[in-house]
Short mmCIF file of C-alpha atoms and ligand atoms in Angstrom, two decimals:
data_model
loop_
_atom_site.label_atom_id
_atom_site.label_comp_id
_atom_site.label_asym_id
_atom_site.label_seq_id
_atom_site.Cartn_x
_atom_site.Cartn_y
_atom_site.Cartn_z
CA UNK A 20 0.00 0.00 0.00
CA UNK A 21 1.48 3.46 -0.79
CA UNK A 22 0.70 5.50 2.34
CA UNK A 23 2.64 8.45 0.19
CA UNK A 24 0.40 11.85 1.10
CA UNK A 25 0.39 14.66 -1.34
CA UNK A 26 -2.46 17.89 -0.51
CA UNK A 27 -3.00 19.47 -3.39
CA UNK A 28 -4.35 22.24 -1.66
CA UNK A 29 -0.98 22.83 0.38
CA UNK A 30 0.93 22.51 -2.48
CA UNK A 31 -0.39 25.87 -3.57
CA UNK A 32 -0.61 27.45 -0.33
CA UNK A 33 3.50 26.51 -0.24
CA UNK A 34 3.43 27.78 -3.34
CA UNK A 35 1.85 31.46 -2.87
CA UNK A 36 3.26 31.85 0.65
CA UNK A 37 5.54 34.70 1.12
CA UNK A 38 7.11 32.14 3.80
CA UNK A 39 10.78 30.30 2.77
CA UNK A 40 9.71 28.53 -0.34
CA UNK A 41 10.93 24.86 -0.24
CA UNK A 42 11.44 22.71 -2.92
CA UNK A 43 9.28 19.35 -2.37
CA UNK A 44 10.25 16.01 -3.29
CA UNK A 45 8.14 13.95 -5.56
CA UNK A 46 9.93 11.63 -6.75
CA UNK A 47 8.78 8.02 -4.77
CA UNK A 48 12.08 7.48 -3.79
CA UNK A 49 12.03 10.48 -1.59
CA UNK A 50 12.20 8.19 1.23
CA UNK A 51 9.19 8.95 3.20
CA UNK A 52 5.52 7.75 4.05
CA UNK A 53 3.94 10.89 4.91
CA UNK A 54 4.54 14.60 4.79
CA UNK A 55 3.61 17.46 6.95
CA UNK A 56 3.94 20.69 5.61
CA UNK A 57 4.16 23.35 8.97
CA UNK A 58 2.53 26.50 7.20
CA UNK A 59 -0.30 29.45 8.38
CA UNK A 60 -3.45 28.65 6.69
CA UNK A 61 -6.94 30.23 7.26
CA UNK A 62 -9.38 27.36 8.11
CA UNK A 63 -12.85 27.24 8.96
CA UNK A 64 -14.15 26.26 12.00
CA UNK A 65 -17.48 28.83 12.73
CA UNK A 66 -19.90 29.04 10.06
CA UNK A 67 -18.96 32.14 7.89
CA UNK A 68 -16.20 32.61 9.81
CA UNK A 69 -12.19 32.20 8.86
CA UNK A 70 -9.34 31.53 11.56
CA UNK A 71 -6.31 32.56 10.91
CA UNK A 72 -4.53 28.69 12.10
CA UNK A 73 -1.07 26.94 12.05
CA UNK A 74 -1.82 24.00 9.95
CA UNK A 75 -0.92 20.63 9.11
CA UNK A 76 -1.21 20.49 4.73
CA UNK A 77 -2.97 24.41 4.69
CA UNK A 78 -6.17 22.73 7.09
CA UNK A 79 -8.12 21.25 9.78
CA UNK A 80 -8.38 18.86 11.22
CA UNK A 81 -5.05 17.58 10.74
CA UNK A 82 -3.74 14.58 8.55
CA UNK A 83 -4.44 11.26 10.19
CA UNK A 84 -1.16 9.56 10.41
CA UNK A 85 -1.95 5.97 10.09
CA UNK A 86 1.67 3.80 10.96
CA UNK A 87 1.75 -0.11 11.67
CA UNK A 88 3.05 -1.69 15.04
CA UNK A 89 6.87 -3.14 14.15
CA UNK A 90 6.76 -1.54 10.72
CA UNK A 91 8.88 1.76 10.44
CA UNK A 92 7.18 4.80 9.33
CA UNK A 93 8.67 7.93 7.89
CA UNK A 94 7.22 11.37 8.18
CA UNK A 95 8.71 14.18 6.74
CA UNK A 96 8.33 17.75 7.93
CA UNK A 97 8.30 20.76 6.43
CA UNK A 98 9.05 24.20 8.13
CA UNK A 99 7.07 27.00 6.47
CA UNK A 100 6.30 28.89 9.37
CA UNK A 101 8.35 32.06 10.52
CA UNK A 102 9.51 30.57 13.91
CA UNK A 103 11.46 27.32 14.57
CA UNK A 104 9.55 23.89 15.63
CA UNK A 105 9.52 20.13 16.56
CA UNK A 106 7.64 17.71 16.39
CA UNK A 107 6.87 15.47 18.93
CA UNK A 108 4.97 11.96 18.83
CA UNK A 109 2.64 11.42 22.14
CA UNK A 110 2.54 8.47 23.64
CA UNK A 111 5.37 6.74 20.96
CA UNK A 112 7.85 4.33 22.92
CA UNK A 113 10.55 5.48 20.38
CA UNK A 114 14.69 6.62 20.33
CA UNK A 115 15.14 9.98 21.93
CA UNK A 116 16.35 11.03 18.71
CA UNK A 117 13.08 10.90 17.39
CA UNK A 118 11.00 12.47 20.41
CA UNK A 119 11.65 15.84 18.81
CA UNK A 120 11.99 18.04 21.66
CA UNK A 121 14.36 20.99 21.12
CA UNK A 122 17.71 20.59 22.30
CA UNK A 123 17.33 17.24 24.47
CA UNK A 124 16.59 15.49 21.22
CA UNK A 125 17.14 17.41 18.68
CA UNK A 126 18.06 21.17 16.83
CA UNK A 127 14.76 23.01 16.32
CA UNK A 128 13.68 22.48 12.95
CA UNK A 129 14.13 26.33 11.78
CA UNK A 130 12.18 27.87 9.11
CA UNK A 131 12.65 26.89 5.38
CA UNK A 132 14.33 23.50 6.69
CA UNK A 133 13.14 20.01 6.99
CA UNK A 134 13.55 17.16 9.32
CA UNK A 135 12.93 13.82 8.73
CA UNK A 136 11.55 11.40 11.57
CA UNK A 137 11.66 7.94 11.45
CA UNK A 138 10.42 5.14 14.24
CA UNK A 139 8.92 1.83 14.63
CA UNK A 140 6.04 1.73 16.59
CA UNK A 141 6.50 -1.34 19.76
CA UNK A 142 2.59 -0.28 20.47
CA UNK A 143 -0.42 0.00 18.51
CA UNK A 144 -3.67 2.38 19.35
CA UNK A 145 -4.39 6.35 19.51
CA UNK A 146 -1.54 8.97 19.35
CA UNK A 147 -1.26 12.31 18.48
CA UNK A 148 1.36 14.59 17.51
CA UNK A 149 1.91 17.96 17.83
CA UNK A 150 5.14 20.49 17.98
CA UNK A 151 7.15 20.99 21.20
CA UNK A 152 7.88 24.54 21.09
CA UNK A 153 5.94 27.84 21.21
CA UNK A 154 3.44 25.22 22.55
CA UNK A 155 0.44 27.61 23.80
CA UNK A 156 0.21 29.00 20.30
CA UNK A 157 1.16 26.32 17.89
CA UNK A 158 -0.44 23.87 19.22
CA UNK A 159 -3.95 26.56 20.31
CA UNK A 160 -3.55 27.32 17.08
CA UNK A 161 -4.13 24.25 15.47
CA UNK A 162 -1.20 21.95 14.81
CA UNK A 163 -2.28 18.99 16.58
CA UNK A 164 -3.24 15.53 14.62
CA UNK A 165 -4.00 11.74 15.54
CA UNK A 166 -1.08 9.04 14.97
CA UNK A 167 -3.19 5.96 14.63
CA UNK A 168 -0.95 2.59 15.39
CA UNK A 169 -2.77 0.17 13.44
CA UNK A 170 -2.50 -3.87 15.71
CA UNK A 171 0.07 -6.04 13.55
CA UNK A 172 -3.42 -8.47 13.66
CA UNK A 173 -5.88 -5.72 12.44
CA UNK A 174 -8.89 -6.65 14.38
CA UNK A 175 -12.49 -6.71 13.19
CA UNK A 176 -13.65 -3.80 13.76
CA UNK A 177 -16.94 -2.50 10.61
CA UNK A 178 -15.81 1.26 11.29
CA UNK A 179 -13.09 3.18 13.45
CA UNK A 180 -13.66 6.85 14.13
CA UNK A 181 -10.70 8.68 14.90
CA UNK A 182 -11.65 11.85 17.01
CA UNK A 183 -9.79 14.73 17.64
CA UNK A 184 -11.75 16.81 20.59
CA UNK A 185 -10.63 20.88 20.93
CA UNK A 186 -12.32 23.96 21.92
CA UNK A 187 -11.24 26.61 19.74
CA UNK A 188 -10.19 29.94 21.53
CA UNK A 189 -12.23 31.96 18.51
CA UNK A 190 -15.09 34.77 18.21
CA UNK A 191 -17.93 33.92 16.28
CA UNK A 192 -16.01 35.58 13.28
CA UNK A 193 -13.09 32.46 13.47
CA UNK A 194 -10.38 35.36 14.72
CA UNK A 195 -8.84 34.48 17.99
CA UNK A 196 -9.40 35.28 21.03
CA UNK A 197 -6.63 35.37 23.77
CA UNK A 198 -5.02 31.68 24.07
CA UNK A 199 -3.27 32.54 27.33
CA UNK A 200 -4.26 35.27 30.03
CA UNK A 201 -1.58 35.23 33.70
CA UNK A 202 -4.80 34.90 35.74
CA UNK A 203 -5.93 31.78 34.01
CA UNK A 204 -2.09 30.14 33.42
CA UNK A 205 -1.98 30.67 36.90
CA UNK A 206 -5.52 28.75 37.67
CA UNK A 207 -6.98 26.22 35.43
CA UNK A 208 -5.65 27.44 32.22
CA UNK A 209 -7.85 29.68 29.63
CA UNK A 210 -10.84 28.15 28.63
CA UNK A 211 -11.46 27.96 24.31
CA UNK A 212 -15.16 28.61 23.00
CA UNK A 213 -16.13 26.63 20.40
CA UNK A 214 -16.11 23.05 20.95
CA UNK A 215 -15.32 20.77 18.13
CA UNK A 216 -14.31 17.55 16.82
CA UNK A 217 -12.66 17.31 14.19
CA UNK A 218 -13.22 20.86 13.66
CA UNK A 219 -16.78 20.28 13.52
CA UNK A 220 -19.56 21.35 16.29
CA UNK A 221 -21.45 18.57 17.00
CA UNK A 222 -20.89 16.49 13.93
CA UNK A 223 -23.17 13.61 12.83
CA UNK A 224 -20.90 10.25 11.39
CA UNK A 225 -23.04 7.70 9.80
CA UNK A 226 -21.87 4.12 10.51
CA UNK A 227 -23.56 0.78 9.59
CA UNK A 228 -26.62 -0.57 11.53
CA UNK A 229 -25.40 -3.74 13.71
CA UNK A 230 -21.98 -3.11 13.22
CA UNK A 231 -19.06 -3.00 15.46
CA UNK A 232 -17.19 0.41 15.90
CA UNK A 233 -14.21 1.59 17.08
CA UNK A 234 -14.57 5.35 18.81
CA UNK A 235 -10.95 6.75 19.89
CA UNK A 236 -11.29 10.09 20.92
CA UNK A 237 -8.22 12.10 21.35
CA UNK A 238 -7.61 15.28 23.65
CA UNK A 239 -5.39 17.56 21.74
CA UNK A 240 -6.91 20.96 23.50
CA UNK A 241 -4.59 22.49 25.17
CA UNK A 242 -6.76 23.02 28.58
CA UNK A 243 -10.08 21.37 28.74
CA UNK A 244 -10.50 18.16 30.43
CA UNK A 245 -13.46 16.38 28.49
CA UNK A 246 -15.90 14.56 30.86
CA UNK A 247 -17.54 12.13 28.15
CA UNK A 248 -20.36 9.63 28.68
CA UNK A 249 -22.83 8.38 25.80
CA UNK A 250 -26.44 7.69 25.37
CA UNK A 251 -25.64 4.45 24.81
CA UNK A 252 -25.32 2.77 28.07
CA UNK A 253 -23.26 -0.42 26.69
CA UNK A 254 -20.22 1.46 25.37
CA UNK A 255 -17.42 -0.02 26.45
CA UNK A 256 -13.97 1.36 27.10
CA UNK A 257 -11.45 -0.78 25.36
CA UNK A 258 -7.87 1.21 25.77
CA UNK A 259 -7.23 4.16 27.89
CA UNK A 260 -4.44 6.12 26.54
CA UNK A 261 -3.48 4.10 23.56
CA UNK A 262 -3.26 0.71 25.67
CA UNK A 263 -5.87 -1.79 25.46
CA UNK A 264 -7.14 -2.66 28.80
CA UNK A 265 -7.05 -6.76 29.91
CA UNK A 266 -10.93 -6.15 30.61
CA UNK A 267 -12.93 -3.92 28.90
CA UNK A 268 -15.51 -2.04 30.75
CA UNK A 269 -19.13 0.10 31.19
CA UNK A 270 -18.12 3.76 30.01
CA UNK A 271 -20.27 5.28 32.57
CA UNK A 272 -18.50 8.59 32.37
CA UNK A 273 -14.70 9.29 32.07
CA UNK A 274 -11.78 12.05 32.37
CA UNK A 275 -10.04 12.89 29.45
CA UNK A 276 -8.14 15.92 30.37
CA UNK A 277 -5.43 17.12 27.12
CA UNK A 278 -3.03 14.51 26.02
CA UNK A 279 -5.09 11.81 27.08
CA UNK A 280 -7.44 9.48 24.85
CA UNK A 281 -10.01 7.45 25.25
CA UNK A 282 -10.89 4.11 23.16
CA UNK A 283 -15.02 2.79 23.33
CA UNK A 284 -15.96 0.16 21.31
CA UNK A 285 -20.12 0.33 20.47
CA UNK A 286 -22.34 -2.04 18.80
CA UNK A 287 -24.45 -0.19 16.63
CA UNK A 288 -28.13 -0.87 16.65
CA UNK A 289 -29.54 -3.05 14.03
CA UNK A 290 -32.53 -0.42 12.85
CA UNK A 291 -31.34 2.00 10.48
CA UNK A 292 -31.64 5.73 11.44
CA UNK A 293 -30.64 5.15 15.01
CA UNK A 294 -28.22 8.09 16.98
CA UNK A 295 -25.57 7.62 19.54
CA UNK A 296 -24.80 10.99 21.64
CA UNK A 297 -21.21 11.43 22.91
CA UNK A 298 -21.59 14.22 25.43
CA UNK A 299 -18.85 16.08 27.32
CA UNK A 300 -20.88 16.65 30.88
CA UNK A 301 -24.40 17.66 28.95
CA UNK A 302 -23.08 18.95 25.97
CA UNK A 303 -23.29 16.98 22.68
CA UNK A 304 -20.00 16.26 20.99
CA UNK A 305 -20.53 14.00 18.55
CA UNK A 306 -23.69 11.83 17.15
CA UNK A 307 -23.62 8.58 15.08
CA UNK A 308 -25.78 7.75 12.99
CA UNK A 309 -26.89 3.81 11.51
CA UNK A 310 -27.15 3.46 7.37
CA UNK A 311 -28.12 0.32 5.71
CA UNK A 312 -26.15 -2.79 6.54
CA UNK A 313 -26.01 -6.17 6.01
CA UNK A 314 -24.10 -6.33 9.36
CA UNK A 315 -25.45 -8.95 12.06
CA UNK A 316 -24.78 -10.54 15.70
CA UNK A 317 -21.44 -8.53 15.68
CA UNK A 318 -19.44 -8.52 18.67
CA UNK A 319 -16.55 -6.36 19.79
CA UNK A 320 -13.31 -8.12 18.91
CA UNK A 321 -10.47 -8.28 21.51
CA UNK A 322 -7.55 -6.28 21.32
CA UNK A 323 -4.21 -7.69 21.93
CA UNK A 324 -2.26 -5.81 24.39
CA UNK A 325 0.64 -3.93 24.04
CA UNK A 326 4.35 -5.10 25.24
CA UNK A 327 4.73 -2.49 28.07
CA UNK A 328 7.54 -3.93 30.32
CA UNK A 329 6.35 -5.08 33.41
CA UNK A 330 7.60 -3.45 36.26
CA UNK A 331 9.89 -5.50 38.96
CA UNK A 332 8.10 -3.97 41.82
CA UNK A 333 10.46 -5.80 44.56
CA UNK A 334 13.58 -3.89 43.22
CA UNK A 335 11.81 -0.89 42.45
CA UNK A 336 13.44 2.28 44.13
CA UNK A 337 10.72 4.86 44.32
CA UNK A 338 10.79 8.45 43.47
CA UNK A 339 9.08 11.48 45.23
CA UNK A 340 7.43 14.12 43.24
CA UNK A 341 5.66 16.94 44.03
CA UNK A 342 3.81 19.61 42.07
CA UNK A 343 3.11 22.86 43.56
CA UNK A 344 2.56 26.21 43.22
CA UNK A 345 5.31 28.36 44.23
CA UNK A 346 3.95 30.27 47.38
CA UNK A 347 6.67 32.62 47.75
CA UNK A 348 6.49 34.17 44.20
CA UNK A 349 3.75 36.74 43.69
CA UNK A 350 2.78 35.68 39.94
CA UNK A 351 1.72 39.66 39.05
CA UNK A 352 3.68 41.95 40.32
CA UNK A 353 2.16 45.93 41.03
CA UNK A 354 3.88 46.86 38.09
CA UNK A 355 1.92 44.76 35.64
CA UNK A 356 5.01 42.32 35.18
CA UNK A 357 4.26 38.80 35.09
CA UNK A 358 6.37 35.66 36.60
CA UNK A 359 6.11 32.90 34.66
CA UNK A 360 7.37 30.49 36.71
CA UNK A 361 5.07 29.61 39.02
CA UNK A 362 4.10 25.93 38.72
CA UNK A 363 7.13 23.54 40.37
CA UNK A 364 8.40 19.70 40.41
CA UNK A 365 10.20 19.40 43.31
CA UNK A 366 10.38 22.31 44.25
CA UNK A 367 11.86 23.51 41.05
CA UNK A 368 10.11 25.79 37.97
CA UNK A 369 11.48 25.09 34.51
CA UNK A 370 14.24 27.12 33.63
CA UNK A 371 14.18 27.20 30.28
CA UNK A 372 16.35 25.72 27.46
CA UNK A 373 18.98 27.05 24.63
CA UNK A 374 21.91 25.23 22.78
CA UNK A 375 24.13 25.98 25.52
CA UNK A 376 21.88 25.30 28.63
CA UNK A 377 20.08 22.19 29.20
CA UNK A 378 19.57 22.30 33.01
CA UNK A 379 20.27 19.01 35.24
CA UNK A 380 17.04 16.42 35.38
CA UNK A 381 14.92 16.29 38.04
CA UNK A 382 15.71 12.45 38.26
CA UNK A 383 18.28 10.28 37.02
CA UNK A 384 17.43 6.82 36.22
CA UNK A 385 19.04 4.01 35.62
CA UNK A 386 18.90 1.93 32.23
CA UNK A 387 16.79 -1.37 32.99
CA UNK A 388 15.53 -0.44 36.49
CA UNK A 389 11.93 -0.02 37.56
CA UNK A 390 11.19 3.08 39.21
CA UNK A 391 7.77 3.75 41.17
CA UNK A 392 7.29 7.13 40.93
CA UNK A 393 5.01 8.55 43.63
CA UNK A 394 2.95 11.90 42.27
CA UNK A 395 2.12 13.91 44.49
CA UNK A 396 -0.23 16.78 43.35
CA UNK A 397 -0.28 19.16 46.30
CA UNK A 398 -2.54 22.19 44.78
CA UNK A 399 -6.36 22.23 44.29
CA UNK A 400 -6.08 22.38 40.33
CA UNK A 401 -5.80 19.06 38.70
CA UNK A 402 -3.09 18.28 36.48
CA UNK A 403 -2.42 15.86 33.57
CA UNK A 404 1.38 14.41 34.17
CA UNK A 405 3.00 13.14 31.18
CA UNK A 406 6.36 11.30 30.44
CA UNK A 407 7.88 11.25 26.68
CA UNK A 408 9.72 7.48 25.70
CA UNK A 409 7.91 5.38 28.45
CA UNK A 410 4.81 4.22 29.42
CA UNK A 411 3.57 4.34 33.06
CA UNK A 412 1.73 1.36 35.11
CA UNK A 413 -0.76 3.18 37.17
CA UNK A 414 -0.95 1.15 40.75
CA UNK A 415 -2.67 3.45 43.37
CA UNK A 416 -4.16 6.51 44.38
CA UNK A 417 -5.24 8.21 47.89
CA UNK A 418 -8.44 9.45 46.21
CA UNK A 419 -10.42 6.52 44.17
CA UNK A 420 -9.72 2.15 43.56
CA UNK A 421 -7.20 1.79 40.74
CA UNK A 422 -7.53 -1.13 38.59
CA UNK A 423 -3.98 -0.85 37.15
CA UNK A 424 -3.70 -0.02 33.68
CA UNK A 425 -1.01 1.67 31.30
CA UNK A 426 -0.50 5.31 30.57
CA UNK A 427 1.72 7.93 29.38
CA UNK A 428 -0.16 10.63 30.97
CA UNK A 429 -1.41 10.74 34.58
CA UNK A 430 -4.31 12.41 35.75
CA UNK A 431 -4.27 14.05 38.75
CA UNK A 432 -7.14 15.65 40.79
CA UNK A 433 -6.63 18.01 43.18
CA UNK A 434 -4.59 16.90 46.42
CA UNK A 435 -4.23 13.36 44.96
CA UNK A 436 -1.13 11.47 45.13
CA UNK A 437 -0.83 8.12 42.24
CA UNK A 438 1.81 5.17 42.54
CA UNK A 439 2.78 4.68 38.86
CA UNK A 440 5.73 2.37 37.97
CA UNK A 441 7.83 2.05 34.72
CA UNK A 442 11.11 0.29 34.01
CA UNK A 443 13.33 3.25 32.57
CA UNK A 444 14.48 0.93 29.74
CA UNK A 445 14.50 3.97 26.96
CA UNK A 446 17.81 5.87 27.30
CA UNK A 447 17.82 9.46 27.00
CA UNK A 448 16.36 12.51 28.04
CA UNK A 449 12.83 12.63 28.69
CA UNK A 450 10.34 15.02 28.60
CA UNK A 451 8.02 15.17 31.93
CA UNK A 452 5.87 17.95 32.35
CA UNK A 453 1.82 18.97 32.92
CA UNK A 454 -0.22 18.74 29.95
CA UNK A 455 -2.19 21.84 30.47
CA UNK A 456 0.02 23.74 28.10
CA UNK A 457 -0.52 26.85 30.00
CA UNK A 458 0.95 25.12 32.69
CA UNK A 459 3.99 23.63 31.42
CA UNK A 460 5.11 26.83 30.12
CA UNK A 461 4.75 28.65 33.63
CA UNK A 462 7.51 25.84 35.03
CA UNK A 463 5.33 22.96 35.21
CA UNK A 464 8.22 21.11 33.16
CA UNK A 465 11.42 19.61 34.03
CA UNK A 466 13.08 15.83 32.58
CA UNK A 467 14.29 12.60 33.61
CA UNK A 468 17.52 11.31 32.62
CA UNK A 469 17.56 7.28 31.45
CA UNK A 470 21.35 6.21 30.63
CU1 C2O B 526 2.10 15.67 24.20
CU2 C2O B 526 5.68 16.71 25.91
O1 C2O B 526 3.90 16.17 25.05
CU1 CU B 527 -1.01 21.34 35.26
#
């Protein structure tokens, strides 16, 4: 199958752009799968309206990237904005070379020049990418997309929606409103508008009567947390966080605060012209719809789990973490000047990054050990806590029963403290930071060393 991607559309947009013009390859031996072209693009999102985005290919949503577990993929991108990037793939157990962070793993990709990632996937289910720099606006802006890991053993599955959830920080004209205000960096984080998926309000999918269907959604705001339940009381959640869970479960309701996703699997009713309703508290997100099928007695097929190293909790050493605020800064001063580092991990803000200053890791680990890292959220404000190259086994919590299951981001709630284990069998350095992206850019950042 030739995954090769070509948008027309961006083709002309690179074109016209007063940006660097780059030369594209065309020629099939160009040595990649996909290609992302990093350009401004005016999308639509409101009715009538235009936003003035960061896009994937000149739109939204963003290319699906659709890669195979144990097969390499190659994804080639393209700078054409006016500031550097990276990009980096969430949730992907790959080499740090590939995690494209700027300056632990790699230059920033500047503008006019291209970077070429490459990586084998060890797990299959829902990722996302999305750049790693000028995060509040490139990613608020819209350069987020879903890296689907399709099973080496596709399973049966009649249709798989692949759902990217955001709330737009936009008027009802599609120009921006402010992505980031102190106040709210300092609190929850600035709430968008309009709610979409897929860049849609309240879209309608059809899929067949009786069928079975795979629903992943995907969190790629950069502040909501998405509190989704369904009309249909038999959903079942099948992964949580890309990993297929050994039993899957009633959906009642569940968290899916920004990096996070969420896989349900639904059988679809057998009359035609029947709706499911995916809701985030009461508010619709997203219907489906039954058409015509000659679908019957499906059932859910079983996913196969993923090879996440188990953790050797007897020789674990465990880790304390804990995130605070920083009570002795004042975060706006009388003057009107702001201090942006306010959030801490272990006592320490983020102190930012060049060429020539990486500061130390807030943990060093050793290659092949399990470490049981004990997170200890000690503000009211909950926080998503995610790790780049490694996937987390979730043991305990203080606040709610745990069945234990795999993750690269943790949840927090306020004043909770989780047990999560993972064997630091990925050497480099590693990303681990909040998710809310207003947080990890007011120090809410630091990284673990693995050699
Ligand atoms: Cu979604 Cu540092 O990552
Ligand atoms: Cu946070």
């Amino acid at each position: 199958m030739n995954r090769r991607r070509f948008i027309k559309s961006s083709l002309l947009l690179a074109m016209t752009s007063t940006l660097p013009r780059v030369v594209l390859a065309t020629n099939p031996s160009a040595g990649f799968d996909y290609e992302l072209i990093v350009a401004p693009a005016d999308v639509n999102i409101v009715p009538g309206g235009s936003t003035p985005a960061l896009s994937f290919n000149g739109g939204y949503p963003s290319p699906v990237i659709r890669a195979k577990q144990h097969q390499p993929v190659r994804i080639r991108v393209v700078n054409q904005l006016n500031e550097p990037t990276t990009i980096h793939w969430h949730g992907m157990r790959i080499p740090i070379g590939m995690d494209g962070v700027p300056f632990l793993s790699q230059p920033p990709i500047m503008p006019g020049e291209t970077f070429d990632y490459e990586f084998t996937p060890p797990d299959a289910g829902s990722f996302w990418y999305h750049p790693h720099m000028n995060s509040v606006e490139q990613l608020g802006k819209g350069l987020v997309g879903a890296l689907i890991v399709d099973e080496a053993e596709k399973p049966d599955f009649d249709a798989d929606l692949v759902l990217c959830m955001k709330k737009w920080h936009i008027k009802d004209d599609g120009s921006f409103t402010a992505l980031t205000t102190p106040q709210n960096a300092f609190r929850m984080g600035t709430p968008g508008r309009v709610m979409t998926i897929n860049g849609e309000m309240h879209p309608t999918y059809d899929v067949p009567a009786g069928g079975a269907i795979r629903v992943r959604f995907l969190n790629v705001d950069n502040t909501l947390v998405y509190d989704v339940k369904s009309t249909d009381s038999d959903a079942q959640i099948i992964a949580i966080d890309g990993n297929p869970i050994a039993q899957p479960r009633t959906l009642g309701n569940h968290l899916i605060a920004p990096g996070m996703r969420l896989d349900l699997g639904v059988i679809a009713s057998s009359k035609v012209g029947e709706t499911v309703t995916f809701k985030h508290k009461n508010k619709p997100l997203v219907t489906l719809r039954t058409v015509a099928s000659k679908l019957k007695d499906r059932r859910l097929p079983t996913l196969p789990l993923n090879p996440i190293p188990a953790p050797d909790l007897e020789n674990a050493e465990t880790i304390k973490f804990a995130f605070e605020w920083n009570a002795n800064i004042t975060p706006i001063h009388k003057d009107g000047k702001v201090n942006y580092n306010f959030w801490t991990m272990n006592r320490r803000s983020w102190e930012g990054m060049s060429k020539g200053n990486i500061p130390a890791p807030l943990a060093k680990l050793e290659l092949g050990k399990t470490y049981i890292f004990e997170l200890a959220n000690l503000t009211q404000y909950h926080h998503p806590i995610h790790i780049h190259g490694h996937t987390f086994t979730v043991l305990k919590s203080n606040k709610k029963a745990i069945t234990p299951f795999h993750t690269d981001t943790v949840l927090l709630g306020q004043n909770e403290t989780v047990i999560a284990a993972l064997v630091a069998d990925n050497p480099g350095r590693w990303m681990y930071h909040c998710h809310i992206i207003e947080h990890l850019k007011t120090g809410f950042m630091g990284y673990v060393e693995v050699s």
